[in-house]
Amino acid sequence: MSEGMGMEQFQPTGNQQAVTDEVVFTPEETGQRIKSGETDANRKKTEASIATAANEGTLANTVSGQDASTDPMMWEQWGDLAQNPAARKADYLKRMNMLILGGIMLDAMAAAMGVKSEAGRYMEGQMKLMEAEQKFDDQQRIYDMGRAAYYNEAGEYTPPGSQQEVFDRLMASGATISEASAMSGKHPKGTTVKGYKEYWSLKDGSNIFLPTASAPPPGYTAKRPSGAPGSDPATDPRTAAMKDEALVNEWNSQIQALEAEGNMAAANTLRQRRDNLKNRSGMAAKVGSSDARNLFTALYKSRMGDTYSDPNYFQDPQTKQDIPFDEFYNQWLNAYELKVLDGGVLRTVPGYRKQQTKNPSQSIAQATQSEIPLPDQMSSSDILEIATKQAKDLVASGKPIEEVKELWKRKGFSLDDFPEEYR
């Protein structure tokens, strides 16, 4: 059973016990999600969607249609969850969600480092572990849907390109909207039925997300008060500076909570994101130079907009995932060129190292001597070193140098950085 899903949260009193408390990710799980770039709001939507999905359908303790709530083997496997179908489903949905998130993170990290992704091996190993477990019918259904998101009918590994694609595949395999949102962590804006409800505080206008069947706490309303900061950027009257300040304050609170729990790795990752925003917005000491910030603002301010709840992001060409604003800024600041998807079209974005006035013709190796890589990512010089070794190996194996050069360029590298002995 996942950590944080203990029975102090779910007090079982019978076969049809419902999940009454909000499902909450553990500090370790929250740290992983922050590391992946997930927003606090999306994490809370996922928690609420898991609780909503856990109460959907017929809650029963059957295996192949037969009651197994008193089966000693099921008790040995699942403990008290053997008689609490709603809590059991919430637990299994959360496990599947973290598994899918892990696969997406591995793909994203591999794309950032320019290496082969280990997501396939990871997914296969975790799926085999879950397959080997004894499962109730509700768990078997969730397992089958999760597997269908990553494997075709022939059993071949066919990874989805994005969380949206995970959501779509889950829906195609028979999941409800709440189940698809709970497992994928994706909450499409176009759906009228959601796994959560949003409420606003009458006192300060702050918003919360709850399972659809939960009543809001006193002092909260389902109708967004006029002028309240909310999730809809079109009706959010706050200035960019106010939004920046609110986001920094939210992250400060999360950093303090993570540090109090001893989760220093997650706290440091979030601190880096906070400092990136403060540097970019002028709330802290300058990053790089004022010329860099001014150039970035001139190029991308109108595109990214003033809001972080619904910006017009570029996407990673490999994972098809949005590149968060602050991560894109850091990549741009330290890169010579960036390959991104812009409205589904692959394009090369010139980085600051290429556009700066001091020496716009410098190579990647020259430009990244003072580069500070993002957490869990290699620097561009490290990626270049790996690519150089691969290029030399290809030439040594007999591949024509001109073909190797073409592969080099397709990977986004300049011929100025091609191994000198083969130029």
Short mmCIF file of C-alpha atoms in Angstrom, two decimals:
data_model
loop_
_atom_site.label_atom_id
_atom_site.label_comp_id
_atom_site.label_asym_id
_atom_site.label_seq_id
_atom_site.Cartn_x
_atom_site.Cartn_y
_atom_site.Cartn_z
CA MET A 1 0.00 0.00 0.00
CA SER A 2 1.32 3.48 -0.85
CA GLU A 3 2.70 5.65 1.91
CA GLY A 4 0.26 8.25 3.16
CA MET A 5 -2.77 6.07 2.47
CA GLY A 6 -2.87 4.59 5.98
CA MET A 7 -6.07 3.69 7.74
CA GLU A 8 -6.02 6.84 9.84
CA GLN A 9 -7.38 8.46 6.68
CA PHE A 10 -9.90 5.75 5.83
CA GLN A 11 -11.72 4.30 8.84
CA PRO A 12 -13.39 1.14 7.40
CA THR A 13 -16.79 0.20 8.77
CA GLY A 14 -18.12 -2.05 6.00
CA ASN A 15 -17.99 -3.11 2.39
CA GLN A 16 -19.50 0.08 1.03
CA GLN A 17 -17.35 2.53 3.03
CA ALA A 18 -16.76 5.70 1.02
CA VAL A 19 -13.64 7.85 0.96
CA THR A 20 -14.59 10.83 3.09
CA ASP A 21 -11.18 12.46 3.52
CA GLU A 22 -9.25 14.12 0.73
CA VAL A 23 -6.59 11.94 -0.91
CA VAL A 24 -3.20 13.57 -0.32
CA PHE A 25 0.16 12.81 -1.91
CA THR A 26 2.94 12.08 0.57
CA PRO A 27 5.86 14.55 0.91
CA GLU A 28 8.03 12.21 -1.16
CA GLU A 29 5.39 11.96 -3.89
CA THR A 30 4.85 15.73 -3.78
CA GLY A 31 8.60 16.25 -4.17
CA GLN A 32 8.65 14.07 -7.29
CA ARG A 33 5.73 15.98 -8.74
CA ILE A 34 7.35 19.36 -8.07
CA LYS A 35 10.50 18.00 -9.68
CA SER A 36 8.51 17.10 -12.80
CA GLY A 37 7.33 20.72 -13.08
CA GLU A 38 3.74 20.06 -12.01
CA THR A 39 1.90 23.05 -10.54
CA ASP A 40 0.40 23.03 -7.06
CA ALA A 41 -3.06 23.56 -8.56
CA ASN A 42 -2.75 20.55 -10.89
CA ARG A 43 -1.56 18.36 -8.03
CA LYS A 44 -4.62 19.30 -5.98
CA LYS A 45 -6.90 18.63 -8.96
CA THR A 46 -5.39 15.17 -9.26
CA GLU A 47 -5.85 14.47 -5.54
CA ALA A 48 -9.50 15.51 -5.78
CA SER A 49 -10.01 13.46 -8.97
CA ILE A 50 -8.62 10.34 -7.29
CA ALA A 51 -11.09 10.73 -4.41
CA THR A 52 -13.96 11.32 -6.85
CA ALA A 53 -13.06 8.31 -9.03
CA ALA A 54 -12.69 6.10 -5.95
CA ASN A 55 -16.38 6.52 -5.15
CA GLU A 56 -17.66 5.93 -8.70
CA GLY A 57 -19.42 2.77 -9.81
CA THR A 58 -20.35 -0.24 -7.74
CA LEU A 59 -18.10 -0.61 -4.71
CA ALA A 60 -17.57 -4.31 -4.12
CA ASN A 61 -14.94 -6.70 -2.81
CA THR A 62 -15.08 -9.29 -5.58
CA VAL A 63 -12.51 -11.39 -7.41
CA SER A 64 -13.83 -12.78 -10.71
CA GLY A 65 -17.28 -11.72 -9.54
CA GLN A 66 -17.12 -13.63 -6.23
CA ASP A 67 -16.93 -11.95 -2.82
CA ALA A 68 -13.37 -12.16 -1.47
CA SER A 69 -13.51 -9.72 1.43
CA THR A 70 -12.74 -12.48 3.93
CA ASP A 71 -10.25 -14.38 1.77
CA PRO A 72 -7.09 -14.82 3.93
CA MET A 73 -4.81 -14.40 0.91
CA MET A 74 -6.43 -11.08 -0.01
CA TRP A 75 -6.17 -9.94 3.59
CA GLU A 76 -2.49 -10.84 3.57
CA GLN A 77 -1.99 -8.79 0.38
CA TRP A 78 -4.15 -5.76 1.18
CA GLY A 79 -4.85 -5.73 4.91
CA ASP A 80 -7.85 -3.60 5.91
CA LEU A 81 -8.23 -2.43 2.31
CA ALA A 82 -9.64 -5.87 1.56
CA GLN A 83 -12.94 -4.68 3.08
CA ASN A 84 -12.80 -1.05 1.97
CA PRO A 85 -13.31 -0.90 -1.80
CA ALA A 86 -13.34 2.90 -2.08
CA ALA A 87 -10.12 3.31 -0.11
CA ARG A 88 -8.58 0.42 -2.05
CA LYS A 89 -9.48 2.01 -5.37
CA ALA A 90 -8.05 5.36 -4.25
CA ASP A 91 -4.82 3.64 -3.25
CA TYR A 92 -4.53 1.81 -6.58
CA LEU A 93 -5.37 4.89 -8.63
CA LYS A 94 -2.66 6.84 -6.81
CA ARG A 95 -0.13 4.08 -7.40
CA MET A 96 -0.98 4.01 -11.11
CA ASN A 97 -0.75 7.81 -11.29
CA MET A 98 2.75 7.82 -9.74
CA LEU A 99 3.82 5.01 -12.09
CA ILE A 100 2.67 6.96 -15.15
CA LEU A 101 4.30 10.15 -13.84
CA GLY A 102 7.57 8.24 -13.41
CA GLY A 103 7.51 7.09 -17.03
CA ILE A 104 6.81 10.61 -18.29
CA MET A 105 9.63 12.05 -16.15
CA LEU A 106 12.15 9.49 -17.43
CA ASP A 107 11.23 10.28 -21.04
CA ALA A 108 11.57 14.03 -20.39
CA MET A 109 14.93 13.68 -18.63
CA ALA A 110 16.30 11.46 -21.38
CA ALA A 111 15.21 13.97 -24.04
CA ALA A 112 16.86 16.81 -22.08
CA MET A 113 20.13 14.87 -21.81
CA GLY A 114 20.06 13.57 -25.37
CA VAL A 115 20.22 9.92 -24.31
CA LYS A 116 18.02 6.88 -24.75
CA SER A 117 15.07 6.81 -22.36
CA GLU A 118 14.85 4.05 -19.76
CA ALA A 119 11.10 4.62 -19.39
CA GLY A 120 10.26 1.40 -21.25
CA ARG A 121 12.36 -0.75 -18.92
CA TYR A 122 10.96 1.09 -15.90
CA MET A 123 7.34 0.68 -17.01
CA GLU A 124 7.82 -3.00 -17.86
CA GLY A 125 9.36 -3.73 -14.46
CA GLN A 126 6.70 -1.87 -12.50
CA MET A 127 3.86 -3.35 -14.55
CA LYS A 128 5.18 -6.87 -13.93
CA LEU A 129 5.24 -6.20 -10.19
CA MET A 130 1.65 -4.96 -10.25
CA GLU A 131 0.57 -7.83 -12.50
CA ALA A 132 2.02 -10.36 -10.05
CA GLU A 133 -0.02 -8.97 -7.16
CA GLN A 134 -3.34 -10.57 -6.28
CA LYS A 135 -6.00 -8.10 -7.30
CA PHE A 136 -9.65 -7.45 -6.65
CA ASP A 137 -11.80 -6.86 -9.73
CA ASP A 138 -11.65 -3.07 -9.32
CA GLN A 139 -7.85 -3.15 -9.19
CA GLN A 140 -7.66 -5.50 -12.16
CA ARG A 141 -9.74 -3.02 -14.18
CA ILE A 142 -7.44 -0.13 -13.28
CA TYR A 143 -4.37 -2.23 -14.08
CA ASP A 144 -5.78 -3.21 -17.48
CA MET A 145 -6.53 0.43 -18.35
CA GLY A 146 -3.08 1.56 -17.23
CA ARG A 147 -1.42 -1.14 -19.33
CA ALA A 148 -3.56 -0.19 -22.34
CA ALA A 149 -2.13 3.34 -22.13
CA TYR A 150 1.38 2.00 -22.77
CA TYR A 151 1.00 -1.29 -24.65
CA ASN A 152 -0.93 -2.19 -27.79
CA GLU A 153 -3.07 -5.30 -28.20
CA ALA A 154 -0.02 -7.27 -29.35
CA GLY A 155 1.73 -6.45 -26.07
CA GLU A 156 4.22 -4.09 -27.71
CA TYR A 157 5.42 -1.06 -25.73
CA THR A 158 3.98 2.04 -27.44
CA PRO A 159 4.54 4.96 -25.06
CA PRO A 160 2.22 7.97 -25.24
CA GLY A 161 3.82 11.26 -26.20
CA SER A 162 2.16 13.38 -23.53
CA GLN A 163 -0.15 13.33 -20.52
CA GLN A 164 -2.97 14.35 -22.85
CA GLU A 165 -2.34 11.22 -24.91
CA VAL A 166 -2.34 9.13 -21.72
CA PHE A 167 -5.72 10.66 -20.86
CA ASP A 168 -7.09 9.94 -24.35
CA ARG A 169 -5.89 6.33 -24.31
CA LEU A 170 -7.40 5.76 -20.88
CA MET A 171 -10.73 7.12 -22.08
CA ALA A 172 -10.56 4.82 -25.11
CA SER A 173 -9.96 1.85 -22.79
CA GLY A 174 -13.17 2.52 -20.84
CA ALA A 175 -12.08 4.86 -18.04
CA THR A 176 -14.43 7.53 -16.77
CA ILE A 177 -13.29 11.15 -16.99
CA SER A 178 -12.46 11.14 -13.28
CA GLU A 179 -10.49 7.90 -13.60
CA ALA A 180 -8.59 9.14 -16.66
CA SER A 181 -7.76 12.40 -14.85
CA ALA A 182 -6.77 10.54 -11.69
CA MET A 183 -4.37 8.20 -13.48
CA SER A 184 -2.91 10.60 -16.07
CA GLY A 185 -2.79 13.75 -13.93
CA LYS A 186 -4.25 15.58 -16.93
CA HIS A 187 -7.37 17.71 -16.54
CA PRO A 188 -8.50 18.86 -20.01
CA LYS A 189 -10.20 22.23 -20.09
CA GLY A 190 -12.80 21.22 -22.64
CA THR A 191 -14.46 18.60 -20.46
CA THR A 192 -17.71 19.70 -18.80
CA VAL A 193 -17.52 16.80 -16.33
CA LYS A 194 -14.52 16.91 -14.04
CA GLY A 195 -13.19 14.92 -11.12
CA TYR A 196 -13.02 18.00 -8.94
CA LYS A 197 -14.90 21.16 -8.07
CA GLU A 198 -13.30 24.54 -7.56
CA TYR A 199 -14.32 26.83 -4.71
CA TRP A 200 -13.26 30.34 -3.73
CA SER A 201 -12.82 31.92 -0.33
CA LEU A 202 -15.20 34.79 0.37
CA LYS A 203 -12.52 36.27 2.60
CA ASP A 204 -9.48 36.54 0.31
CA GLY A 205 -10.61 35.04 -3.01
CA SER A 206 -8.14 32.13 -2.86
CA ASN A 207 -9.25 28.92 -4.57
CA ILE A 208 -9.31 25.25 -3.52
CA PHE A 209 -10.12 21.99 -5.32
CA LEU A 210 -12.31 19.31 -3.75
CA PRO A 211 -13.83 15.97 -4.84
CA THR A 212 -17.10 16.53 -6.67
CA ALA A 213 -19.23 15.03 -3.89
CA SER A 214 -17.58 17.06 -1.12
CA ALA A 215 -19.25 20.13 0.34
CA PRO A 216 -17.08 23.25 0.53
CA PRO A 217 -15.93 24.42 3.98
CA PRO A 218 -17.66 27.42 5.57
CA GLY A 219 -16.76 30.68 3.91
CA TYR A 220 -16.26 29.20 0.42
CA THR A 221 -18.44 29.57 -2.66
CA ALA A 222 -18.69 27.75 -5.99
CA LYS A 223 -19.09 31.07 -7.79
CA ARG A 224 -15.85 32.92 -8.29
CA PRO A 225 -16.09 36.31 -6.54
CA SER A 226 -15.45 39.34 -8.71
CA GLY A 227 -11.79 40.29 -8.60
CA ALA A 228 -10.65 37.07 -6.93
CA PRO A 229 -7.43 35.43 -8.17
CA GLY A 230 -8.58 32.26 -9.88
CA SER A 231 -7.70 29.68 -12.48
CA ASP A 232 -9.29 31.58 -15.38
CA PRO A 233 -6.67 34.00 -16.76
CA ALA A 234 -9.21 35.78 -18.95
CA THR A 235 -11.08 37.09 -15.89
CA ASP A 236 -8.10 37.52 -13.56
CA PRO A 237 -7.66 41.26 -12.92
CA ARG A 238 -4.30 41.01 -11.19
CA THR A 239 -1.21 42.57 -12.76
CA ALA A 240 1.79 40.46 -13.74
CA ALA A 241 3.70 41.74 -10.69
CA MET A 242 0.86 40.71 -8.36
CA LYS A 243 0.76 37.23 -9.89
CA ASP A 244 4.53 36.88 -9.61
CA GLU A 245 4.42 37.90 -5.96
CA ALA A 246 1.55 35.50 -5.19
CA LEU A 247 3.38 32.62 -6.87
CA VAL A 248 6.60 33.34 -4.97
CA ASN A 249 4.67 33.47 -1.68
CA GLU A 250 2.96 30.14 -2.47
CA TRP A 251 6.30 28.53 -3.27
CA ASN A 252 7.87 29.95 -0.09
CA SER A 253 5.16 28.24 1.95
CA GLN A 254 5.71 24.96 0.10
CA ILE A 255 9.50 25.21 0.61
CA GLN A 256 9.03 25.72 4.35
CA ALA A 257 6.66 22.74 4.54
CA LEU A 258 9.06 20.48 2.62
CA GLU A 259 11.99 21.54 4.80
CA ALA A 260 9.96 20.90 7.95
CA GLU A 261 9.32 17.37 6.66
CA GLY A 262 13.02 16.88 5.96
CA ASN A 263 12.52 16.64 2.20
CA MET A 264 15.48 18.87 1.32
CA ALA A 265 15.86 17.65 -2.27
CA ALA A 266 12.31 18.70 -3.19
CA ALA A 267 12.70 21.95 -1.25
CA ASN A 268 15.89 22.83 -3.13
CA THR A 269 14.28 22.03 -6.49
CA LEU A 270 11.35 24.30 -5.72
CA ARG A 271 13.69 26.98 -4.36
CA GLN A 272 15.49 26.97 -7.72
CA ARG A 273 12.18 27.49 -9.53
CA ARG A 274 11.30 30.33 -7.15
CA ASP A 275 14.67 32.01 -7.63
CA ASN A 276 14.35 31.65 -11.40
CA LEU A 277 11.05 33.53 -11.28
CA LYS A 278 12.42 36.19 -8.93
CA ASN A 279 15.43 36.73 -11.17
CA ARG A 280 13.32 36.90 -14.29
CA SER A 281 10.78 39.30 -12.84
CA GLY A 282 13.28 41.64 -11.19
CA MET A 283 12.36 40.68 -7.61
CA ALA A 284 15.91 39.51 -6.90
CA ALA A 285 19.47 40.00 -8.01
CA LYS A 286 20.00 39.90 -11.74
CA VAL A 287 20.62 36.66 -13.59
CA GLY A 288 23.10 37.00 -16.41
CA SER A 289 22.69 40.61 -17.42
CA SER A 290 19.92 43.15 -17.87
CA ASP A 291 20.48 42.78 -21.61
CA ALA A 292 19.49 39.11 -21.37
CA ARG A 293 16.30 39.83 -19.46
CA ASN A 294 15.36 42.70 -21.72
CA LEU A 295 15.94 40.60 -24.84
CA PHE A 296 13.95 37.67 -23.44
CA THR A 297 11.09 40.00 -22.50
CA ALA A 298 11.06 41.58 -25.93
CA LEU A 299 11.02 38.21 -27.67
CA TYR A 300 8.64 36.19 -25.53
CA LYS A 301 6.65 38.42 -23.16
CA SER A 302 3.74 38.84 -25.56
CA ARG A 303 3.72 35.13 -26.32
CA MET A 304 3.95 33.87 -22.73
CA GLY A 305 1.59 36.51 -21.37
CA ASP A 306 1.21 37.70 -17.81
CA THR A 307 -0.29 34.54 -16.33
CA TYR A 308 1.23 31.25 -15.30
CA SER A 309 -2.07 29.38 -15.10
CA ASP A 310 -2.60 29.22 -18.85
CA PRO A 311 0.45 30.47 -20.78
CA ASN A 312 1.26 29.78 -24.40
CA TYR A 313 4.18 27.44 -23.80
CA PHE A 314 6.60 25.95 -26.25
CA GLN A 315 6.71 22.14 -26.12
CA ASP A 316 9.54 19.65 -25.88
CA PRO A 317 9.92 17.94 -29.31
CA GLN A 318 10.51 14.50 -27.77
CA THR A 319 7.94 14.36 -24.97
CA LYS A 320 5.40 16.81 -26.46
CA GLN A 321 5.19 18.24 -22.92
CA ASP A 322 4.97 21.97 -22.21
CA ILE A 323 8.25 23.61 -21.22
CA PRO A 324 7.39 25.72 -18.13
CA PHE A 325 8.16 29.43 -18.38
CA ASP A 326 11.08 29.54 -15.94
CA GLU A 327 12.67 26.37 -17.32
CA PHE A 328 12.43 27.72 -20.86
CA TYR A 329 14.08 30.97 -19.72
CA ASN A 330 17.00 29.09 -18.14
CA GLN A 331 17.45 26.87 -21.18
CA TRP A 332 17.31 29.91 -23.46
CA LEU A 333 19.75 31.85 -21.27
CA ASN A 334 22.37 29.09 -21.34
CA ALA A 335 21.87 27.67 -24.83
CA TYR A 336 23.15 28.42 -28.28
CA GLU A 337 20.04 27.03 -29.98
CA LEU A 338 16.91 25.25 -28.76
CA LYS A 339 14.69 22.80 -30.63
CA VAL A 340 11.05 23.33 -29.66
CA LEU A 341 7.55 22.64 -30.93
CA ASP A 342 5.64 25.83 -31.66
CA GLY A 343 1.97 25.09 -32.33
CA GLY A 344 2.94 21.56 -33.36
CA VAL A 345 5.64 22.78 -35.76
CA LEU A 346 9.31 22.01 -35.04
CA ARG A 347 11.44 25.13 -34.99
CA THR A 348 14.88 26.20 -33.85
CA VAL A 349 14.92 29.03 -31.32
CA PRO A 350 18.19 30.98 -31.12
CA GLY A 351 19.35 31.08 -27.51
CA TYR A 352 20.88 34.02 -25.70
CA ARG A 353 24.38 32.62 -26.24
CA LYS A 354 23.80 33.04 -29.96
CA GLN A 355 21.96 36.35 -29.77
CA GLN A 356 24.06 38.24 -27.24
CA THR A 357 25.93 41.16 -28.73
CA LYS A 358 29.34 40.44 -27.14
CA ASN A 359 30.15 37.36 -29.23
CA PRO A 360 27.16 36.00 -31.14
CA SER A 361 29.30 33.62 -33.19
CA GLN A 362 30.70 31.57 -30.32
CA SER A 363 30.19 27.82 -30.36
CA ILE A 364 28.14 25.82 -27.86
CA ALA A 365 31.28 24.63 -26.10
CA GLN A 366 32.56 28.19 -25.75
CA ALA A 367 29.19 29.60 -24.76
CA THR A 368 28.45 27.14 -21.97
CA GLN A 369 31.64 27.37 -19.92
CA SER A 370 29.76 29.23 -17.16
CA GLU A 371 26.47 27.39 -17.66
CA ILE A 372 24.52 26.19 -14.61
CA PRO A 373 22.34 23.21 -15.63
CA LEU A 374 18.81 22.78 -14.36
CA PRO A 375 18.22 20.23 -11.58
CA ASP A 376 18.59 16.63 -12.82
CA GLN A 377 19.76 17.78 -16.25
CA MET A 378 23.15 17.65 -17.94
CA SER A 379 24.71 20.88 -19.10
CA SER A 380 24.88 21.52 -22.85
CA SER A 381 28.63 20.89 -22.73
CA ASP A 382 28.01 17.45 -21.20
CA ILE A 383 25.43 16.66 -23.89
CA LEU A 384 27.88 17.84 -26.55
CA GLU A 385 30.61 15.60 -25.10
CA ILE A 386 28.31 12.56 -25.34
CA ALA A 387 27.28 13.46 -28.89
CA THR A 388 30.94 13.91 -29.89
CA LYS A 389 31.81 10.43 -28.62
CA GLN A 390 28.84 8.96 -30.49
CA ALA A 391 29.90 10.72 -33.70
CA LYS A 392 33.46 9.40 -33.39
CA ASP A 393 32.16 5.89 -32.77
CA LEU A 394 30.02 6.09 -35.92
CA VAL A 395 33.00 7.19 -38.03
CA ALA A 396 35.15 4.45 -36.49
CA SER A 397 32.48 1.89 -37.40
CA GLY A 398 32.78 2.89 -41.06
CA LYS A 399 29.83 5.27 -41.48
CA PRO A 400 30.65 8.01 -44.04
CA ILE A 401 31.62 11.30 -42.41
CA GLU A 402 29.08 13.27 -44.45
CA GLU A 403 26.25 11.06 -43.18
CA VAL A 404 27.49 11.51 -39.62
CA LYS A 405 27.49 15.28 -40.19
CA GLU A 406 23.90 15.14 -41.37
CA LEU A 407 22.92 13.22 -38.21
CA TRP A 408 24.85 15.80 -36.19
CA LYS A 409 22.87 18.67 -37.69
CA ARG A 410 19.55 16.87 -37.28
CA LYS A 411 20.27 16.61 -33.56
CA GLY A 412 20.46 20.42 -33.45
CA PHE A 413 24.24 20.83 -33.22
CA SER A 414 26.33 23.30 -35.22
CA LEU A 415 29.07 21.98 -37.51
CA ASP A 416 31.38 24.39 -35.65
CA ASP A 417 31.17 21.89 -32.78
CA PHE A 418 31.66 18.78 -34.95
CA PRO A 419 34.78 16.75 -33.99
CA GLU A 420 37.65 18.80 -35.35
CA GLU A 421 39.52 15.90 -36.91
CA TYR A 422 36.55 15.13 -39.20
CA ARG A 423 35.54 18.64 -40.33
#
